Coordinates of C-alpha atoms in Angstrom, one line a residue:
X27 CA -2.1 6.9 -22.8
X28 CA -2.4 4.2 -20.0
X29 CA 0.8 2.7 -21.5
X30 CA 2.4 6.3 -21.5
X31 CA 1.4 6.3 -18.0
X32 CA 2.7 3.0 -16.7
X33 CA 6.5 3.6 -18.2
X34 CA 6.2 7.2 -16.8
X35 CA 5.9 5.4 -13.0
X36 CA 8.3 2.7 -13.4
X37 CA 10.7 5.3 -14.6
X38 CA 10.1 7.2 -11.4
X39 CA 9.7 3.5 -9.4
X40 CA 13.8 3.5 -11.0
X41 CA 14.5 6.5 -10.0
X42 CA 13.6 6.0 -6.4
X43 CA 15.4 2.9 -6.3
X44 CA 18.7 4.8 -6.2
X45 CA 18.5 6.3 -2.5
X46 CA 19.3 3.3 -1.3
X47 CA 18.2 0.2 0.0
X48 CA 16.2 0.5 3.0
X49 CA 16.5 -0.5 6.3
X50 CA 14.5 -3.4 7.7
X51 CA 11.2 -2.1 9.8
X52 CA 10.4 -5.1 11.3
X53 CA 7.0 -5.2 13.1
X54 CA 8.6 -6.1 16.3
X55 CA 5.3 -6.9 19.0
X56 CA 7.4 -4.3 21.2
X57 CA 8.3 -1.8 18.3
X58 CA 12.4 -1.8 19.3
X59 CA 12.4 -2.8 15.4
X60 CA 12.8 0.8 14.1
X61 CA 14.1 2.8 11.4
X62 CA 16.4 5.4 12.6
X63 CA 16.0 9.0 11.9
X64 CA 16.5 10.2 8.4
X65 CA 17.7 6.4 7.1
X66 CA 16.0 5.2 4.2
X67 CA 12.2 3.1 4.5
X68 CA 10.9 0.7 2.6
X69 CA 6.8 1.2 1.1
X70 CA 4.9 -1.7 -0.4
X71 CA 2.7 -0.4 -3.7
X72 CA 0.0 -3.0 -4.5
X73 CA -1.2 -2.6 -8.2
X74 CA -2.3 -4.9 -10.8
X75 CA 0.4 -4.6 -13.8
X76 CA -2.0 -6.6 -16.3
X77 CA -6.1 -7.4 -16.9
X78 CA -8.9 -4.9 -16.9
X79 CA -7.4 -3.2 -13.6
X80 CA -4.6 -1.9 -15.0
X81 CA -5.2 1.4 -16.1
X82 CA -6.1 2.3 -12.4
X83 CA -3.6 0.5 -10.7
X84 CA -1.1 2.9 -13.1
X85 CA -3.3 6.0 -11.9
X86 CA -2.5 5.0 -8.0
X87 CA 0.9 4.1 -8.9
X88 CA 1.4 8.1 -10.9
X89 CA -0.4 9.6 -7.7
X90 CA 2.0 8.1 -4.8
X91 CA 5.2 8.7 -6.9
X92 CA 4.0 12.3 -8.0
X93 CA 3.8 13.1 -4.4
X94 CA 7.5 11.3 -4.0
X95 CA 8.5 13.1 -6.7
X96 CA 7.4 16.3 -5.7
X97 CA 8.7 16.2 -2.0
X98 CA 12.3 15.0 -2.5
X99 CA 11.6 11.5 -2.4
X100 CA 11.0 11.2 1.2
X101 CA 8.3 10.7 3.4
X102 CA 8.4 12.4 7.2
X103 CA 12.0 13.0 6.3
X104 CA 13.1 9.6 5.6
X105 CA 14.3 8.7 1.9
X106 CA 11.7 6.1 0.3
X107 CA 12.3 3.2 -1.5
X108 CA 9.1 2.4 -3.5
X109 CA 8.8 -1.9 -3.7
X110 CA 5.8 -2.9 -6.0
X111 CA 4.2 -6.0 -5.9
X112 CA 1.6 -7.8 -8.9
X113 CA -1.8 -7.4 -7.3
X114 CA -3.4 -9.5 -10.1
X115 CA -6.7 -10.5 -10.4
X116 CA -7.7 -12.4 -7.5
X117 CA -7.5 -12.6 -3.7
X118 CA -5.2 -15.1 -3.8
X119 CA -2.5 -13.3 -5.7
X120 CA -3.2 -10.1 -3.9
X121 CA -2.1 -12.5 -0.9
X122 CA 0.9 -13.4 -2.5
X123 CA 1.9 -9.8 -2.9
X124 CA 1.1 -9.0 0.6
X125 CA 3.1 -12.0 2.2
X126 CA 5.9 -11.3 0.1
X127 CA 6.5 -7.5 0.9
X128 CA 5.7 -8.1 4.3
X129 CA 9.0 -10.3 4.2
X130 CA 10.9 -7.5 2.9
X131 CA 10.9 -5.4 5.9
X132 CA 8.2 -2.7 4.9
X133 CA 7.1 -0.2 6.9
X134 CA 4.0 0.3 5.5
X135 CA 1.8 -0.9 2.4
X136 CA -0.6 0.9 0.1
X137 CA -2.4 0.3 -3.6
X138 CA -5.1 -2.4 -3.6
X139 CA -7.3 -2.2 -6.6
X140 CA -9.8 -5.1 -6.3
X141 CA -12.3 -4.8 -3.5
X142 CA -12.2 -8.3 -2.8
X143 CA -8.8 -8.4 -2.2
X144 CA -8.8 -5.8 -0.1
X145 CA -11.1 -8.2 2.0
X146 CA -9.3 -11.1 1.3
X147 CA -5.9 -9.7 2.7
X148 CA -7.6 -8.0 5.8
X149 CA -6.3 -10.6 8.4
X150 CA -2.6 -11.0 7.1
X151 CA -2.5 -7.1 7.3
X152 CA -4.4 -7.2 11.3
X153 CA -2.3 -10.1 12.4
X154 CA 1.1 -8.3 10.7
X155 CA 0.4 -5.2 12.6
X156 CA 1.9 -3.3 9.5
X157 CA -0.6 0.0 8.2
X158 CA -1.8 -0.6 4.9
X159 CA -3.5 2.9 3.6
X160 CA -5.9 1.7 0.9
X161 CA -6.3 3.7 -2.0
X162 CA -8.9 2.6 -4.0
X163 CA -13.0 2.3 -3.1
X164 CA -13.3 -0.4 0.1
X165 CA -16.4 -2.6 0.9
X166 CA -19.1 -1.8 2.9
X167 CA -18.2 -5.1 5.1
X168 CA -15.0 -4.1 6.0
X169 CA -15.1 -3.0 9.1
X170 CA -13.5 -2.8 12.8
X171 CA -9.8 -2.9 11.5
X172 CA -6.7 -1.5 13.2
X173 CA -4.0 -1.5 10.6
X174 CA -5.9 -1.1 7.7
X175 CA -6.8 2.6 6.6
X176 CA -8.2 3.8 3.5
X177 CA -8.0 7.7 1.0
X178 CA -10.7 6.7 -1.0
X179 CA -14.2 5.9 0.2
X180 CA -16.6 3.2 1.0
X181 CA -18.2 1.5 -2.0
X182 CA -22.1 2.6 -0.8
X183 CA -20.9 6.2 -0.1
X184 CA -21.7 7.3 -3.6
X185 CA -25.0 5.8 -3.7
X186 CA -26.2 7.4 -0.5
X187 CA -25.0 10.8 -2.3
X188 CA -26.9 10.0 -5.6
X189 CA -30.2 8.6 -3.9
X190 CA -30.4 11.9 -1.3
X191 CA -30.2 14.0 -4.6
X192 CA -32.5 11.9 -7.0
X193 CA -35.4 11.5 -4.2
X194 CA -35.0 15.5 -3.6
X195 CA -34.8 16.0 -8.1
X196 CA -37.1 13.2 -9.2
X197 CA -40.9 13.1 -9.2
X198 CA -42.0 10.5 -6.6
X199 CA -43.9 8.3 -9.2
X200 CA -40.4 8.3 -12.4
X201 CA -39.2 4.6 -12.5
X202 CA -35.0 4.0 -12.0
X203 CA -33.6 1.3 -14.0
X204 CA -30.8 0.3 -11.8
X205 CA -28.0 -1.8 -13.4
X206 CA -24.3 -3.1 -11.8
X207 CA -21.7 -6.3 -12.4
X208 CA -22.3 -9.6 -10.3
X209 CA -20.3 -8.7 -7.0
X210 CA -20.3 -7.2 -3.1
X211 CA -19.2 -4.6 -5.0
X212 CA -22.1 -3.4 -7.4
X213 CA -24.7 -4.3 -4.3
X214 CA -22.5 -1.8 -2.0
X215 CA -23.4 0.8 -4.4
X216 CA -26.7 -0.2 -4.6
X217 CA -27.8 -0.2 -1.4
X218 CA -26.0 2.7 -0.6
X219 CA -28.5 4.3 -3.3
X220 CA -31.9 2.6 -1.4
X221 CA -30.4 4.4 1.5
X222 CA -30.5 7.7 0.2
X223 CA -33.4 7.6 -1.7
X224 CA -36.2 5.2 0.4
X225 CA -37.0 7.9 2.5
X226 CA -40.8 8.6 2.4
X227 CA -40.3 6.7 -1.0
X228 CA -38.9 3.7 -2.6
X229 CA -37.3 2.1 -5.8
X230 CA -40.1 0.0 -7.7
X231 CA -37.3 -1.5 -10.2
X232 CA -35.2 -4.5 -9.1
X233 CA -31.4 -4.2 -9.8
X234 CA -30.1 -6.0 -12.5
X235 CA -26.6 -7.3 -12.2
X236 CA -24.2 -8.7 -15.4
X237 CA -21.7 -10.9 -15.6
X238 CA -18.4 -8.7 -14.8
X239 CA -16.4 -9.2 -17.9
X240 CA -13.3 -7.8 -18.8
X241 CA -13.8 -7.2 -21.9
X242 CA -17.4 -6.9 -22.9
X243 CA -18.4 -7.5 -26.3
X244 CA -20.6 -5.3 -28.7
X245 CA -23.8 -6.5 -27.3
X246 CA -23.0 -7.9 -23.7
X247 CA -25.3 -6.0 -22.2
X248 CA -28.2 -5.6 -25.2
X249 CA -30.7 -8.4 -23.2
X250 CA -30.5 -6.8 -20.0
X251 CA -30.8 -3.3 -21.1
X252 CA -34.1 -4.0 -23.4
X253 CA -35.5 -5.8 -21.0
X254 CA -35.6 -2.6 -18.5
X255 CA -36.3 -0.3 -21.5
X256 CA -39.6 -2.6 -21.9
X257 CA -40.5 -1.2 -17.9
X258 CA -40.1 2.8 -19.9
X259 CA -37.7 3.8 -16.9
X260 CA -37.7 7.9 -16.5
X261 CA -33.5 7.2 -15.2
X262 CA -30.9 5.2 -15.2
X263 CA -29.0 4.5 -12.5
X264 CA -26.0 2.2 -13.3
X265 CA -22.5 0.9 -12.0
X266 CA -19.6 0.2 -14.2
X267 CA -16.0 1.2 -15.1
X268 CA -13.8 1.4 -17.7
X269 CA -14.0 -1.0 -20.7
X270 CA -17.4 -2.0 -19.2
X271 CA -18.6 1.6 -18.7
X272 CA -17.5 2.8 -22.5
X273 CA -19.2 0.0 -23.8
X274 CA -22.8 0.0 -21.1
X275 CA -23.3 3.7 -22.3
X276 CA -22.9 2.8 -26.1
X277 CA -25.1 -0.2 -25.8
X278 CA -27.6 1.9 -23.5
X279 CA -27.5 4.3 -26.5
X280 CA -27.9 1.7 -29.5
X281 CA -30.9 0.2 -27.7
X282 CA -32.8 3.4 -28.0
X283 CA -32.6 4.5 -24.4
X284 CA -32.9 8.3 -24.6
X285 CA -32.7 9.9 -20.9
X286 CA -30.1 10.5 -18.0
X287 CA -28.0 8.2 -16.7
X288 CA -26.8 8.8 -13.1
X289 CA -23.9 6.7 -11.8
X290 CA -21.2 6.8 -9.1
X291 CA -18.0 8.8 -10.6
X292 CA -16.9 5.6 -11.7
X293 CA -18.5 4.9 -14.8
X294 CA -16.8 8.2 -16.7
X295 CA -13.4 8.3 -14.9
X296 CA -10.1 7.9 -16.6
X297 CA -9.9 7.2 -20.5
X298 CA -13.7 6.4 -20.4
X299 CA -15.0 10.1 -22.0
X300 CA -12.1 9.9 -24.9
X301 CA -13.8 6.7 -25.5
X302 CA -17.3 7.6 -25.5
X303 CA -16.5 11.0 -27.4
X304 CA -14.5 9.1 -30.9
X305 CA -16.4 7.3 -33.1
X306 CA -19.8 7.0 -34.3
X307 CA -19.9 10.1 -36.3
X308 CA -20.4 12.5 -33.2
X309 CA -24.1 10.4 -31.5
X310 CA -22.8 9.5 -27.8
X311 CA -21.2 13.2 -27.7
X312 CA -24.3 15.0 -29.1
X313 CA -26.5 11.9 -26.9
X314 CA -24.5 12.7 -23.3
X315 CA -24.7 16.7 -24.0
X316 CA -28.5 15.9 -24.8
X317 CA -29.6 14.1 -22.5
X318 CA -26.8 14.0 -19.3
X319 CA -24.4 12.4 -17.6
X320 CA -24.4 13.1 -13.9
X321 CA -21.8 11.3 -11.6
X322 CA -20.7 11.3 -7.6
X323 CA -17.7 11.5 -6.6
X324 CA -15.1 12.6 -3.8
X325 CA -13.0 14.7 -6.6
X326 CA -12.5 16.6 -9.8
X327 CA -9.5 17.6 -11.8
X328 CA -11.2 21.3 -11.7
X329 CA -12.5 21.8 -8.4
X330 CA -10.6 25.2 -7.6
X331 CA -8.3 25.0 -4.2
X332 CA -4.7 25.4 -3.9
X333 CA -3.9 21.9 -2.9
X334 CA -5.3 20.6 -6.2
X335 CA -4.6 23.2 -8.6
X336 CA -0.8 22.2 -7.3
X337 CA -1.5 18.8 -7.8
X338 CA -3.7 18.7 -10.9
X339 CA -0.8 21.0 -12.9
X340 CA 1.9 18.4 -11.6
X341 CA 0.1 15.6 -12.6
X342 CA -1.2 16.9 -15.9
X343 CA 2.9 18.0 -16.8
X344 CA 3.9 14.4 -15.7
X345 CA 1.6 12.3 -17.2
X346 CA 0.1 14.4 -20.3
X347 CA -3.6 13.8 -18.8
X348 CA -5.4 14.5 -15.9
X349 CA -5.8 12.9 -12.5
X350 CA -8.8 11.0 -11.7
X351 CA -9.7 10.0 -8.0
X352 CA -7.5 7.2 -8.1
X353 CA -4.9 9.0 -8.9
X354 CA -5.8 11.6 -6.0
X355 CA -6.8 9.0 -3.4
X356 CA -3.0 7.3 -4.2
X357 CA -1.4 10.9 -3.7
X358 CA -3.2 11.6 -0.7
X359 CA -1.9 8.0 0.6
X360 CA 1.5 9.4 0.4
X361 CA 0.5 12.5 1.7
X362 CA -0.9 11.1 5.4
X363 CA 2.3 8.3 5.4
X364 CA 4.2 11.7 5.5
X365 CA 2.5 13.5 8.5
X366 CA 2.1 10.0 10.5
X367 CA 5.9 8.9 9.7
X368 CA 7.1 13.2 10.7
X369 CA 4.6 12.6 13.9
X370 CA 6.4 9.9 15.2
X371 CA 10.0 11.4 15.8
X372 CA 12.6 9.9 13.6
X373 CA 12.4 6.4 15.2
X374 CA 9.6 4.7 13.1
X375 CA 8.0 1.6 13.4
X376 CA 4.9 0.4 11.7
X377 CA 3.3 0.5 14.8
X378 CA 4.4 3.8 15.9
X379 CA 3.3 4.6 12.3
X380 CA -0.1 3.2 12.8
X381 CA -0.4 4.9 16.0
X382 CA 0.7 8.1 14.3
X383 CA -2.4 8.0 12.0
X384 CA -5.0 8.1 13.6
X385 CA -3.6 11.6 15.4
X386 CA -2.7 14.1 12.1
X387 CA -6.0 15.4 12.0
X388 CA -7.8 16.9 9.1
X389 CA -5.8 16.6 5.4
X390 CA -5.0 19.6 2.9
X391 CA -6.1 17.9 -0.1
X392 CA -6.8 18.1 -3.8
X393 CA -10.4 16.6 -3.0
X394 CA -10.6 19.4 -0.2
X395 CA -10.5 19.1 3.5
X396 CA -11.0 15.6 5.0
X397 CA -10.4 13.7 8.5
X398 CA -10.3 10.3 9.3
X399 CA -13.4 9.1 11.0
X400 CA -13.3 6.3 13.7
X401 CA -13.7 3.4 10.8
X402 CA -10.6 4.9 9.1
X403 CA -12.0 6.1 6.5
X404 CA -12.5 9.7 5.1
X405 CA -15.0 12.1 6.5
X406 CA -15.4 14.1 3.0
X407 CA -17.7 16.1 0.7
X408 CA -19.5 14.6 -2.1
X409 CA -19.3 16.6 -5.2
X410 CA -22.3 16.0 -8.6
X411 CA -20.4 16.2 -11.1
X412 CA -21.7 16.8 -15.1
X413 CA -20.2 15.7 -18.4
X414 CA -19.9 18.3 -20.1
X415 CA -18.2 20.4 -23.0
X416 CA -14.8 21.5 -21.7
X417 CA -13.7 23.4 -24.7
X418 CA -13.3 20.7 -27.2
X419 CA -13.2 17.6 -25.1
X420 CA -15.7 15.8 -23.1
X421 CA -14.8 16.5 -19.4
X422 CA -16.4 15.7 -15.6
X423 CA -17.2 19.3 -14.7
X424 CA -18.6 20.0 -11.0
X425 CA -22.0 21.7 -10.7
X426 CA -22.7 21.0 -6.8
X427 CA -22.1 20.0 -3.8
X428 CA -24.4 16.8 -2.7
X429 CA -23.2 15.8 0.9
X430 CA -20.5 15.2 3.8
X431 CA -20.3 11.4 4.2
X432 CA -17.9 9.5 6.5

């Protein structure tokens, strides 16, 4: 499906690339480097082609060229061509990608997978004065920025969510095993979590972080996991995605672990529940429906507004699969780039752009309403989501409500 997905987007990425070539937006200090009304722009997608990170970075590439697709290929009535650039695997390729579509005259950037380039990238982005509109989960440390925004959410956001619902559902005395991959990233999540739960209470269990493979074998995570199953935790509280999530929940499973397993939306997004749901004669189906999956999470492909039953139905005839919330978060990119780029008159620059964002208010989106918040991030509701039974597949259904963060 993920390959299905990635030749979907470069056929659209072809697609756009006959409007035209686009004109240069330089990021002139005094902003006389402008695009002029209706010519074509230039947008710089940053996604990893290759590595564990791919299958996402194809989900925010879908999302921004479903909304391109959908809306004449323009944004703010200028005709857009798309430019992507390899995010690989580390900051210093995501520089690479960054200092090479800034030399192509962009007006604005967007994609970013890896947290840490997100980080890493932060001061070429500032000191280039050119918006970048993040679409993927951004660390907690990334703060007091001007040009970088971000459609997703803050890594301990989902952790603050899940520990304000656990402290209110859990028995003060039940013991959390708490589990995550070596990283700022895992720790964001965590102590988001000791945030919403150590009120009037606290987690007894120490985090246990693994070694962030790629691909983890059949038993990367057995040591770890027995060890906490020798403590008889009541939950399990855990941090992973994709190839790492499929096999954690297996693993968690094989070593006996019978129980719920809470998680940011993460762990069962994408081709994670197909996974989980083949195989082993019907046990991590008839485990999950047992037992529970319960996730946080910004979105979900059923929550029942007209912004996303537009967008869900688009997707789903597009791609042959549903959207997740990177797919979403990448749509939603698209979407503000066209208010902030209508906003600004006709005459854009990335400054004038930048400028622009911060003033279009709150966002019609799939997820629901949103704002930016002063950090430039989203002001948003948190949903609990279940895995469920959704008629013969395995799917993220949405049982509540859990918060507004932002």
């Amino acid at each position: 499906m993920a390959q299905m997905n990635r030749r979907r987007a470069l056929q659209l990425l072809a697609a756009l690339g006959t409007t035209g070539l686009a004109a240069g937006c330089g990021p002139g200090d005094d902003g006389t480097d402008q695009a002029a009304p209706g010519s074509p722009v230039k947008i710089g997608l940053i996604v990893p082609g290759s590595g564990p990170n791919k299958v996402i970075g194809d989900e925010i590439a879908n999302g921004f060229q479903l909304f391109l697709a959908t809306h004449g290929q323009q944004l703010g009535g200028h005709p857009v061509t798309v430019v992507p650039a390899e995010e690989g695997d580390s900051v210093a390729t995501g520089k690479a990608a960054v200092d090479r579509l800034l030399k192509e005259g962009v007006l604005a950037l967007t994609g970013v997978v890896n947290p840490a380039v997100m980080t890493g990238i932060r001061d070429t982005v500032e000191d280039a004065r050119v918006p970048l509109i993040g679409s993927n989960a951004s660390p907690a440390t990334l703060q007091g920025v001007v040009f970088i925004w971000r459609t997703s959410y803050v890594l301990d956001e989902p952790g603050v969510a899940l520990g304000e619902y656990l402290r209110q559902n859990l028995d003060p005395s039940s013991r959390i095993a708490i589990f995550g991959t070596q990283g700022a990233g895992s720790r964001d999540v965590v102590n988001g979590l000791r945030r919403g739960y150590e009120q009037g209470r606290r987690l007894t269990e120490d985090p246990i972080y693994t070694p962030d493979y790629a691909n983890p074998s059949k038993g990367a995570y057995a040591g770890p996991i027995r060890k906490a199953l020798g403590r008889r935790p009541d939950a399990v509280f855990c941090h992973y995605t994709g190839a790492q999530a499929v096999q954690f929940v297996k693993q968690l499973y094989d070593e006996g672990y019978r129980g719920p397993i809470y998680a940011p939306g993460f762990l069962t997004e994408g081709t994670v529940l197909d996974q989980l749901d083949d195989g082993e004669k019907g046990r991590d189906r008839a485990l999950i429906e047992k037992y529970g999956i319960e996730t946080a999470l910004n979105y979900s492909a059923d929550l029942n507004n007209t912004a996303n039953r537009v967008f869900a139905s688009a997707y789903r005839k597009t791609f042959n699969t549903s959207p997740t919330t990177y797919a979403m978060a990448s749509y939603d990119a698209a979407l503000v780039l066209d208010k902030a780029i209508r906003l600004t008159g006709g005459n854009v620059s990335p400054q004038q752009v930048n400028l622009a964002l911060g003033t279009i208010g709150q966002v019609d989106s799939p997820r629901g309403p949103w704002q930016f918040n002063q950090p430039r991030t989203p002001q948003q509701k948190w949903y609990l989501r279940k895995v469920q039974l959704d008629g013969r597949m395995l799917s993220n259904v949405v049982i509540n409500e859990l918060a507004t963060l932002g």
